[in-house]
mmCIF file of C-alpha atoms and ligand atoms in Angstrom:
data_model
loop_
_atom_site.group_PDB
_atom_site.id
_atom_site.type_symbol
_atom_site.label_atom_id
_atom_site.label_comp_id
_atom_site.label_asym_id
_atom_site.label_seq_id
_atom_site.Cartn_x
_atom_site.Cartn_y
_atom_site.Cartn_z
ATOM 1 C CA UNK A 142 -58.603 -75.601 -64.084
ATOM 2 C CA UNK A 143 -57.889 -77.160 -60.790
ATOM 3 C CA UNK A 144 -59.592 -75.078 -58.334
ATOM 4 C CA UNK A 145 -58.267 -76.793 -55.195
ATOM 5 C CA UNK A 146 -57.068 -80.493 -54.564
ATOM 6 C CA UNK A 147 -59.086 -81.841 -51.537
ATOM 7 C CA UNK A 148 -56.692 -82.615 -48.747
ATOM 8 C CA UNK A 149 -56.877 -86.203 -46.842
ATOM 9 C CA UNK A 150 -60.274 -86.922 -48.887
ATOM 10 C CA UNK A 151 -60.313 -90.618 -47.823
ATOM 11 C CA UNK A 152 -59.612 -89.794 -44.175
ATOM 12 C CA UNK A 153 -62.201 -87.057 -44.080
ATOM 13 C CA UNK A 154 -64.805 -89.223 -45.676
ATOM 14 C CA UNK A 155 -63.964 -92.047 -43.210
ATOM 15 C CA UNK A 156 -64.134 -89.652 -40.280
ATOM 16 C CA UNK A 157 -67.699 -88.573 -41.276
ATOM 17 C CA UNK A 158 -69.082 -92.320 -41.073
ATOM 18 C CA UNK A 159 -71.773 -91.539 -43.503
ATOM 19 C CA UNK A 160 -74.880 -93.591 -43.335
ATOM 20 C CA UNK A 161 -77.969 -93.823 -45.009
ATOM 21 C CA UNK A 162 -80.204 -90.627 -45.254
ATOM 22 C CA UNK A 163 -77.439 -88.861 -43.235
ATOM 23 C CA UNK A 164 -77.472 -84.922 -43.134
ATOM 24 C CA UNK A 165 -74.182 -83.692 -43.554
ATOM 25 C CA UNK A 166 -72.536 -80.201 -43.643
ATOM 26 C CA UNK A 167 -69.631 -79.044 -45.473
ATOM 27 C CA UNK A 168 -68.890 -75.902 -43.816
ATOM 28 C CA UNK A 169 -66.054 -74.892 -46.131
ATOM 29 C CA UNK A 170 -67.005 -75.965 -49.548
ATOM 30 C CA UNK A 171 -64.381 -74.288 -51.558
ATOM 31 C CA UNK A 172 -63.958 -75.926 -55.103
ATOM 32 C CA UNK A 173 -66.496 -78.725 -53.949
ATOM 33 C CA UNK A 174 -63.840 -81.604 -53.807
ATOM 34 C CA UNK A 175 -64.843 -82.930 -50.451
ATOM 35 C CA UNK A 176 -68.627 -81.965 -51.063
ATOM 36 C CA UNK A 177 -68.581 -84.078 -54.204
ATOM 37 C CA UNK A 178 -66.880 -87.070 -52.599
ATOM 38 C CA UNK A 179 -69.508 -86.784 -49.910
ATOM 39 C CA UNK A 180 -72.538 -86.960 -52.308
ATOM 40 C CA UNK A 181 -70.820 -89.676 -54.136
ATOM 41 C CA UNK A 182 -70.133 -91.676 -51.202
ATOM 42 C CA UNK A 183 -73.900 -92.495 -50.730
ATOM 43 C CA UNK A 184 -76.969 -91.620 -52.815
ATOM 44 C CA UNK A 185 -79.124 -91.102 -50.037
ATOM 45 C CA UNK A 186 -77.150 -88.292 -48.270
ATOM 46 C CA UNK A 187 -78.147 -84.754 -48.264
ATOM 47 C CA UNK A 188 -75.308 -82.144 -47.900
ATOM 48 C CA UNK A 189 -75.643 -78.422 -46.812
ATOM 49 C CA UNK A 190 -72.446 -76.706 -48.285
ATOM 50 C CA UNK A 191 -71.427 -73.348 -46.757
ATOM 51 C CA UNK A 192 -68.844 -70.685 -48.421
ATOM 52 C CA UNK A 193 -68.497 -67.135 -47.829
ATOM 53 C CA UNK A 194 -66.482 -66.638 -51.185
ATOM 54 C CA UNK A 195 -68.631 -65.949 -54.237
ATOM 55 C CA UNK A 196 -65.892 -67.367 -56.533
ATOM 56 C CA UNK A 197 -66.191 -70.619 -54.545
ATOM 57 C CA UNK A 198 -70.092 -70.569 -54.771
ATOM 58 C CA UNK A 199 -70.003 -69.883 -58.418
ATOM 59 C CA UNK A 200 -67.140 -72.780 -59.184
ATOM 60 C CA UNK A 201 -68.681 -75.492 -56.888
ATOM 61 C CA UNK A 202 -72.384 -74.732 -57.822
ATOM 62 C CA UNK A 203 -71.474 -75.996 -61.378
ATOM 63 C CA UNK A 204 -69.531 -78.924 -60.019
ATOM 64 C CA UNK A 205 -72.124 -80.186 -57.669
ATOM 65 C CA UNK A 206 -75.049 -79.312 -60.243
ATOM 66 C CA UNK A 207 -75.461 -83.130 -60.923
ATOM 67 C CA UNK A 208 -76.572 -83.708 -57.193
ATOM 68 C CA UNK A 209 -79.099 -80.684 -57.355
ATOM 69 C CA UNK A 210 -81.605 -82.548 -55.437
ATOM 70 C CA UNK A 211 -79.433 -83.675 -52.599
ATOM 71 C CA UNK A 212 -77.250 -80.464 -52.247
ATOM 72 C CA UNK A 213 -78.059 -77.031 -50.667
ATOM 73 C CA UNK A 214 -75.427 -74.321 -51.178
ATOM 74 C CA UNK A 215 -75.496 -71.589 -48.642
ATOM 75 C CA UNK A 216 -73.345 -68.359 -49.484
ATOM 76 C CA UNK A 217 -72.481 -67.176 -45.790
ATOM 77 C CA UNK A 218 -69.921 -67.383 -43.076
ATOM 78 C CA UNK A 219 -70.050 -70.619 -41.350
ATOM 79 C CA UNK A 220 -70.366 -68.488 -38.126
ATOM 80 C CA UNK A 221 -74.177 -68.584 -39.089
ATOM 81 C CA UNK A 222 -74.168 -72.301 -39.396
ATOM 82 C CA UNK A 223 -76.906 -72.871 -36.862
ATOM 83 C CA UNK A 224 -79.259 -70.189 -37.980
ATOM 84 C CA UNK A 225 -78.770 -70.729 -41.621
ATOM 85 C CA UNK A 226 -79.573 -74.426 -41.079
ATOM 86 C CA UNK A 227 -82.678 -73.491 -38.891
ATOM 87 C CA UNK A 228 -84.078 -71.433 -41.782
ATOM 88 C CA UNK A 229 -83.904 -74.771 -43.972
ATOM 89 C CA UNK A 230 -85.704 -76.219 -40.818
ATOM 90 C CA UNK A 231 -82.630 -78.476 -40.011
ATOM 91 C CA UNK A 232 -81.640 -78.657 -36.446
ATOM 92 C CA UNK A 233 -79.708 -81.700 -36.067
ATOM 93 C CA UNK A 234 -77.083 -83.098 -38.560
ATOM 94 C CA UNK A 235 -74.873 -86.401 -38.663
ATOM 95 C CA UNK A 236 -71.585 -84.893 -39.800
ATOM 96 C CA UNK A 237 -69.873 -81.571 -40.055
ATOM 97 C CA UNK A 238 -66.508 -81.077 -41.944
ATOM 98 C CA UNK A 239 -64.325 -78.056 -41.728
ATOM 99 C CA UNK A 240 -61.348 -77.677 -44.029
ATOM 100 C CA UNK A 241 -60.186 -74.595 -42.702
ATOM 101 C CA UNK A 242 -58.228 -71.716 -44.475
ATOM 102 C CA UNK A 243 -58.076 -70.477 -47.920
ATOM 103 C CA UNK A 244 -58.267 -72.575 -51.145
ATOM 104 C CA UNK A 245 -55.635 -72.827 -53.804
ATOM 105 C CA UNK A 246 -57.685 -70.689 -56.181
ATOM 106 C CA UNK A 247 -57.931 -68.005 -53.606
ATOM 107 C CA UNK A 248 -54.100 -68.040 -53.002
ATOM 108 C CA UNK A 249 -53.315 -68.246 -56.644
ATOM 109 C CA UNK A 250 -55.550 -65.623 -57.985
ATOM 110 C CA UNK A 251 -53.382 -62.459 -57.664
ATOM 111 C CA UNK A 252 -56.501 -60.115 -57.665
ATOM 112 C CA UNK A 253 -57.785 -61.571 -54.372
ATOM 113 C CA UNK A 254 -54.531 -60.303 -52.558
ATOM 114 C CA UNK A 255 -53.548 -63.374 -50.496
ATOM 115 C CA UNK A 256 -50.172 -64.050 -51.990
ATOM 116 C CA UNK A 257 -47.031 -62.340 -51.807
ATOM 117 C CA UNK A 258 -45.647 -64.116 -54.820
ATOM 118 C CA UNK A 259 -47.481 -61.848 -57.374
ATOM 119 C CA UNK A 260 -48.432 -58.392 -57.222
ATOM 120 C CA UNK A 261 -52.118 -57.603 -56.440
ATOM 121 C CA UNK A 262 -54.286 -55.215 -54.281
ATOM 122 C CA UNK A 263 -53.841 -55.831 -50.528
ATOM 123 C CA UNK A 264 -57.459 -57.230 -50.293
ATOM 124 C CA UNK A 265 -57.376 -61.025 -48.582
ATOM 125 C CA UNK A 266 -61.338 -60.701 -47.949
ATOM 126 C CA UNK A 267 -62.928 -64.237 -48.461
ATOM 127 C CA UNK A 268 -66.185 -62.382 -48.430
ATOM 128 C CA UNK A 269 -65.977 -59.616 -50.840
ATOM 129 C CA UNK A 270 -68.693 -57.809 -48.720
ATOM 130 C CA UNK A 271 -66.583 -57.559 -45.550
ATOM 131 C CA UNK A 272 -65.412 -54.080 -44.715
ATOM 132 C CA UNK A 273 -61.826 -54.853 -43.425
ATOM 133 C CA UNK A 274 -59.090 -55.439 -46.041
ATOM 134 C CA UNK A 275 -55.389 -55.652 -45.643
ATOM 135 C CA UNK A 276 -55.025 -52.349 -47.186
ATOM 136 C CA UNK A 277 -56.945 -50.890 -44.264
ATOM 137 C CA UNK A 278 -54.915 -52.784 -41.636
ATOM 138 C CA UNK A 279 -51.726 -51.535 -42.836
ATOM 139 C CA UNK A 280 -52.518 -47.975 -43.604
ATOM 140 C CA UNK A 281 -54.900 -47.436 -40.491
ATOM 141 C CA UNK A 282 -53.746 -49.690 -37.600
ATOM 142 C CA UNK A 283 -51.810 -48.328 -34.708
ATOM 143 C CA UNK A 284 -48.246 -49.558 -34.188
ATOM 144 C CA UNK A 285 -49.563 -51.595 -31.250
ATOM 145 C CA UNK A 286 -52.316 -53.194 -33.163
ATOM 146 C CA UNK A 287 -50.097 -53.871 -35.960
ATOM 147 C CA UNK A 288 -47.602 -55.467 -33.829
ATOM 148 C CA UNK A 289 -50.155 -57.599 -32.040
ATOM 149 C CA UNK A 290 -51.599 -58.904 -35.397
ATOM 150 C CA UNK A 291 -48.156 -59.816 -36.701
ATOM 151 C CA UNK A 292 -46.977 -61.248 -33.584
ATOM 152 C CA UNK A 293 -50.103 -63.156 -32.400
ATOM 153 C CA UNK A 294 -51.320 -64.387 -36.065
ATOM 154 C CA UNK A 295 -48.025 -64.562 -37.851
ATOM 155 C CA UNK A 296 -46.049 -65.782 -34.955
ATOM 156 C CA UNK A 297 -43.309 -63.590 -36.044
ATOM 157 C CA UNK A 298 -40.354 -62.366 -33.771
ATOM 158 C CA UNK A 299 -39.646 -59.294 -35.528
ATOM 159 C CA UNK A 300 -43.257 -58.137 -35.326
ATOM 160 C CA UNK A 301 -42.526 -54.964 -33.730
ATOM 161 C CA UNK A 302 -39.742 -54.084 -36.043
ATOM 162 C CA UNK A 303 -42.053 -54.869 -39.213
ATOM 163 C CA UNK A 304 -44.886 -52.810 -37.535
ATOM 164 C CA UNK A 305 -42.731 -49.772 -36.919
ATOM 165 C CA UNK A 306 -41.418 -49.850 -40.519
ATOM 166 C CA UNK A 307 -44.889 -50.167 -41.880
ATOM 167 C CA UNK A 308 -46.013 -47.022 -39.789
ATOM 168 C CA UNK A 309 -43.046 -45.066 -40.929
ATOM 169 C CA UNK A 310 -43.464 -45.875 -44.694
ATOM 170 C CA UNK A 311 -47.006 -45.057 -44.715
ATOM 171 C CA UNK A 312 -46.204 -41.355 -43.557
ATOM 172 C CA UNK A 313 -44.527 -41.210 -47.083
ATOM 173 C CA UNK A 314 -46.945 -43.303 -49.061
ATOM 174 C CA UNK A 315 -49.876 -45.534 -48.530
ATOM 175 C CA UNK A 316 -50.071 -49.386 -49.249
ATOM 176 C CA UNK A 317 -51.836 -50.129 -52.229
ATOM 177 C CA UNK A 318 -50.512 -53.551 -53.715
ATOM 178 C CA UNK A 319 -48.647 -56.414 -52.339
ATOM 179 C CA UNK A 320 -45.520 -55.221 -53.868
ATOM 180 C CA UNK A 321 -45.492 -52.138 -51.798
ATOM 181 C CA UNK A 322 -45.319 -54.333 -48.546
ATOM 182 C CA UNK A 323 -43.015 -56.835 -50.381
ATOM 183 C CA UNK A 324 -40.529 -54.237 -51.123
ATOM 184 C CA UNK A 325 -40.466 -52.596 -47.634
ATOM 185 C CA UNK A 326 -39.750 -56.145 -46.069
ATOM 186 C CA UNK A 327 -36.830 -57.157 -48.660
ATOM 187 C CA UNK A 328 -35.189 -53.632 -48.202
ATOM 188 C CA UNK A 329 -35.080 -54.050 -44.497
ATOM 189 C CA UNK A 330 -34.386 -57.525 -43.870
ATOM 190 C CA UNK A 331 -30.615 -58.126 -45.501
ATOM 191 C CA UNK A 332 -30.735 -61.758 -45.113
ATOM 192 C CA UNK A 333 -31.053 -65.112 -47.133
ATOM 193 C CA UNK A 334 -33.907 -64.886 -49.535
ATOM 194 C CA UNK A 335 -35.320 -67.969 -47.941
ATOM 195 C CA UNK A 336 -35.799 -66.212 -44.706
ATOM 196 C CA UNK A 337 -37.371 -63.298 -46.540
ATOM 197 C CA UNK A 338 -39.874 -65.566 -47.851
ATOM 198 C CA UNK A 339 -40.747 -67.070 -44.400
ATOM 199 C CA UNK A 340 -41.103 -63.634 -43.157
ATOM 200 C CA UNK A 341 -43.634 -62.540 -45.915
ATOM 201 C CA UNK A 342 -45.647 -65.733 -45.296
ATOM 202 C CA UNK A 343 -45.910 -65.046 -41.732
ATOM 203 C CA UNK A 344 -46.809 -61.469 -42.283
ATOM 204 C CA UNK A 345 -49.361 -62.335 -44.929
ATOM 205 C CA UNK A 346 -50.934 -65.152 -42.836
ATOM 206 C CA UNK A 347 -51.274 -62.708 -40.153
ATOM 207 C CA UNK A 348 -53.121 -60.093 -42.178
ATOM 208 C CA UNK A 349 -55.469 -62.735 -43.675
ATOM 209 C CA UNK A 350 -56.423 -64.249 -40.341
ATOM 210 C CA UNK A 351 -57.019 -60.555 -39.134
ATOM 211 C CA UNK A 352 -58.920 -59.697 -42.299
ATOM 212 C CA UNK A 353 -61.252 -62.484 -42.184
ATOM 213 C CA UNK A 354 -61.426 -62.711 -38.218
ATOM 214 C CA UNK A 355 -60.574 -66.531 -38.530
ATOM 215 C CA UNK A 356 -59.629 -67.213 -34.964
ATOM 216 C CA UNK A 357 -62.810 -65.531 -33.573
ATOM 217 C CA UNK A 358 -65.165 -67.273 -36.136
ATOM 218 C CA UNK A 359 -63.570 -70.522 -35.464
ATOM 219 C CA UNK A 360 -63.933 -70.339 -31.633
ATOM 220 C CA UNK A 361 -67.611 -69.284 -31.982
ATOM 221 C CA UNK A 362 -68.701 -71.977 -34.429
ATOM 222 C CA UNK A 363 -67.360 -74.804 -32.542
ATOM 223 C CA UNK A 364 -69.931 -75.108 -29.718
ATOM 224 C CA UNK A 365 -72.866 -74.441 -32.350
ATOM 225 C CA UNK A 366 -71.204 -77.241 -34.381
ATOM 226 C CA UNK A 367 -71.373 -79.705 -31.528
ATOM 227 C CA UNK A 368 -75.045 -78.635 -30.226
ATOM 228 C CA UNK A 369 -76.673 -79.458 -33.804
ATOM 229 C CA UNK A 370 -74.869 -82.809 -34.126
ATOM 230 C CA UNK A 371 -76.818 -86.005 -33.426
ATOM 231 C CA UNK A 372 -75.559 -88.511 -30.853
ATOM 232 C CA UNK A 373 -72.929 -90.487 -32.900
ATOM 233 C CA UNK A 374 -72.491 -87.602 -35.219
ATOM 234 C CA UNK A 375 -68.917 -86.629 -36.210
ATOM 235 C CA UNK A 376 -66.981 -83.498 -36.175
ATOM 236 C CA UNK A 377 -64.080 -83.601 -38.689
ATOM 237 C CA UNK A 378 -61.704 -80.778 -38.706
ATOM 238 C CA UNK A 379 -58.802 -79.966 -40.873
ATOM 239 C CA UNK A 380 -56.471 -77.082 -40.068
ATOM 240 C CA UNK A 381 -53.345 -75.777 -41.631
ATOM 241 C CA UNK A 382 -51.471 -73.939 -39.033
ATOM 242 C CA UNK A 383 -50.851 -74.424 -35.336
ATOM 243 C CA UNK A 384 -52.936 -71.564 -34.163
ATOM 244 C CA UNK A 385 -56.305 -73.041 -35.731
ATOM 245 C CA UNK A 386 -55.284 -76.441 -34.842
ATOM 246 C CA UNK A 387 -54.689 -75.418 -31.086
ATOM 247 C CA UNK A 388 -58.238 -73.987 -30.909
ATOM 248 C CA UNK A 389 -59.771 -77.088 -32.342
ATOM 249 C CA UNK A 390 -57.449 -79.379 -29.931
ATOM 250 C CA UNK A 391 -58.477 -77.401 -26.840
ATOM 251 C CA UNK A 392 -62.173 -77.591 -27.749
ATOM 252 C CA UNK A 393 -62.199 -81.275 -28.231
ATOM 253 C CA UNK A 394 -60.139 -81.903 -25.196
ATOM 254 C CA UNK A 395 -62.612 -79.919 -22.964
ATOM 255 C CA UNK A 396 -65.619 -81.292 -24.273
ATOM 256 C CA UNK A 397 -64.282 -84.836 -23.831
ATOM 257 C CA UNK A 398 -63.520 -84.329 -20.386
ATOM 258 C CA UNK A 399 -66.023 -85.890 -17.649
ATOM 259 C CA UNK A 400 -64.747 -83.481 -14.984
ATOM 260 C CA UNK A 401 -62.975 -80.251 -14.622
ATOM 261 C CA UNK A 402 -62.629 -80.183 -10.863
ATOM 262 C CA UNK A 403 -59.007 -79.512 -9.254
ATOM 263 C CA UNK A 404 -57.329 -83.051 -8.924
ATOM 264 C CA UNK A 405 -57.223 -82.561 -5.043
ATOM 265 C CA UNK A 406 -61.161 -82.185 -4.803
ATOM 266 C CA UNK A 407 -62.414 -85.496 -3.040
ATOM 267 C CA UNK A 408 -65.697 -85.345 -5.092
ATOM 268 C CA UNK A 409 -66.736 -83.650 -8.196
ATOM 269 C CA UNK A 410 -68.740 -80.894 -7.993
ATOM 270 C CA UNK A 411 -68.370 -79.263 -11.302
ATOM 271 C CA UNK A 412 -71.328 -80.905 -13.088
ATOM 272 C CA UNK A 413 -69.283 -81.345 -16.252
ATOM 273 C CA UNK A 414 -70.438 -84.201 -18.801
ATOM 274 C CA UNK A 415 -68.275 -85.151 -21.574
ATOM 275 C CA UNK A 416 -70.062 -84.482 -24.768
ATOM 276 C CA UNK A 417 -67.411 -85.690 -27.266
ATOM 277 C CA UNK A 418 -65.275 -88.644 -27.940
ATOM 278 C CA UNK A 419 -62.012 -87.930 -29.439
ATOM 279 C CA UNK A 420 -61.250 -90.453 -32.180
ATOM 280 C CA UNK A 421 -57.943 -89.124 -33.274
ATOM 281 C CA UNK A 422 -55.557 -88.922 -30.189
ATOM 282 C CA UNK A 423 -53.026 -87.513 -32.474
ATOM 283 C CA UNK A 424 -53.932 -85.504 -35.456
ATOM 284 C CA UNK A 425 -53.933 -87.289 -38.762
ATOM 285 C CA UNK A 426 -51.485 -85.967 -41.390
ATOM 286 C CA UNK A 427 -51.143 -86.513 -45.101
ATOM 287 C CA UNK A 428 -49.036 -89.418 -46.067
ATOM 288 C CA UNK A 429 -45.820 -88.925 -48.043
ATOM 289 C CA UNK A 430 -47.327 -89.721 -51.360
ATOM 290 C CA UNK A 431 -50.238 -87.011 -50.852
ATOM 291 C CA UNK A 432 -47.431 -84.591 -49.829
ATOM 292 C CA UNK A 433 -45.492 -85.312 -52.889
ATOM 293 C CA UNK A 434 -48.569 -84.641 -54.933
ATOM 294 C CA UNK A 435 -49.994 -81.867 -53.289
ATOM 295 C CA UNK A 436 -47.469 -79.602 -51.412
ATOM 296 C CA UNK A 437 -50.315 -77.795 -49.930
ATOM 297 C CA UNK A 438 -51.290 -80.859 -47.930
ATOM 298 C CA UNK A 439 -47.982 -80.679 -45.879
ATOM 299 C CA UNK A 440 -49.109 -78.686 -43.344
ATOM 300 C CA UNK A 441 -52.523 -80.201 -42.686
ATOM 301 C CA UNK A 442 -53.785 -81.651 -39.169
ATOM 302 C CA UNK A 443 -57.019 -83.576 -39.140
ATOM 303 C CA UNK A 444 -58.903 -84.110 -35.861
ATOM 304 C CA UNK A 445 -62.164 -86.236 -35.636
ATOM 305 C CA UNK A 446 -64.453 -86.544 -32.678
ATOM 306 C CA UNK A 447 -67.794 -88.188 -32.085
ATOM 307 C CA UNK A 448 -70.975 -86.738 -30.169
ATOM 308 C CA UNK A 449 -71.861 -88.790 -27.204
HETATM 309 C C1 SAM B 287 -59.342 -74.967 -47.908
HETATM 310 S S1 SAM B 287 -60.538 -74.505 -48.667
HETATM 311 C C2 SAM B 287 -61.763 -75.745 -48.747
HETATM 312 C C3 SAM B 287 -61.667 -76.647 -49.813
HETATM 313 C C4 SAM B 287 -62.461 -77.652 -50.177
HETATM 314 N N1 SAM B 287 -62.623 -78.573 -49.040
HETATM 315 C C5 SAM B 287 -62.448 -78.277 -51.328
HETATM 316 O O1 SAM B 287 -62.259 -79.535 -51.467
HETATM 317 O O2 SAM B 287 -62.220 -77.603 -52.609
HETATM 318 C C6 SAM B 287 -61.547 -73.483 -47.394
HETATM 319 C C7 SAM B 287 -62.843 -72.743 -47.991
HETATM 320 O O3 SAM B 287 -63.473 -72.351 -46.926
HETATM 321 C C8 SAM B 287 -64.153 -70.921 -47.015
HETATM 322 N N2 SAM B 287 -64.108 -70.466 -45.843
HETATM 323 C C9 SAM B 287 -63.030 -70.107 -44.747
HETATM 324 N N3 SAM B 287 -63.527 -69.578 -43.849
HETATM 325 C C10 SAM B 287 -64.878 -69.497 -44.003
HETATM 326 C C11 SAM B 287 -65.962 -69.102 -43.229
HETATM 327 N N4 SAM B 287 -65.625 -68.546 -41.798
HETATM 328 N N5 SAM B 287 -67.159 -69.173 -43.551
HETATM 329 C C12 SAM B 287 -67.368 -69.681 -44.767
HETATM 330 N N6 SAM B 287 -66.487 -70.043 -45.611
HETATM 331 C C13 SAM B 287 -65.143 -70.130 -45.186
HETATM 332 C C14 SAM B 287 -62.951 -70.657 -48.010
HETATM 333 O O4 SAM B 287 -63.559 -69.307 -48.670
HETATM 334 C C15 SAM B 287 -62.581 -71.521 -49.106
HETATM 335 O O5 SAM B 287 -63.352 -71.429 -50.069
#
């Protein structure tokens, strides 16, 4: 079974710039494709690999078992990166990779509820211990809260109309499976099936981001990641939609600035120092042959920065 094809593998490895005895963190291990390549790239590297999804932990633990002396797998949210590493007495690392979002396995498994293309429970939790599910959002969020989720995280223009339909529908029957949601949208948007698919992908993306609090978690981890990097250490971040890419881009830009005083100030009094050097002025994207081989690489944006 192909659990997940790692995206821009060569570029991520080059970005990490792994040296002898490096300590590297893969914050999003998934099926272990990037992790395995990191371990293969240098026999002296030690890898700390995180994932919050027990299916990923089970699959990648087997895949990475040949490297058992050099890999430490941690089942947790990468929001706890710093504390979980501190438990292992690791306070400094040489490179951190984030390959954000969900794996192909998570999307393809109907029982996980991430996809609109198969019927399944409206779950969408990466961490199955999490309390919030897509079903709870659809059945319990207010009209305003639903509109905000669909508009902010799905960037869907018809957010209010969709939220209103959801609120009306659930007065009759609760949402239980993806088909319940799909039918509602299909019945109320009498347009080209291609546009229906676009609307569905935006609504599903919005629900997934809210269920897993993806924006909050990403925003909070970046500073911790920077703080634990050794000087010269690399931050390598792959994102798959504009919302997460913007968080990464703004963070790297801010951390790379030497001064944040208004331009008309004669002398700097902000005290800001730059802590990162951006190595990718524009994000790297997958080349055409990779996109042809792996359609899921088409939206990837890779940003790399070095700790000063
Ligand atoms: C795109 S996949 C990574 C694929 C991986 N690079 C590979 O080569 O197979 C993203 C993975 O990150 C995990 N993930 C996403 N957000 C996470 C978070 N906040 N904490 C821990 N794991 C997370 C998901 O469960 C998923 O397995």
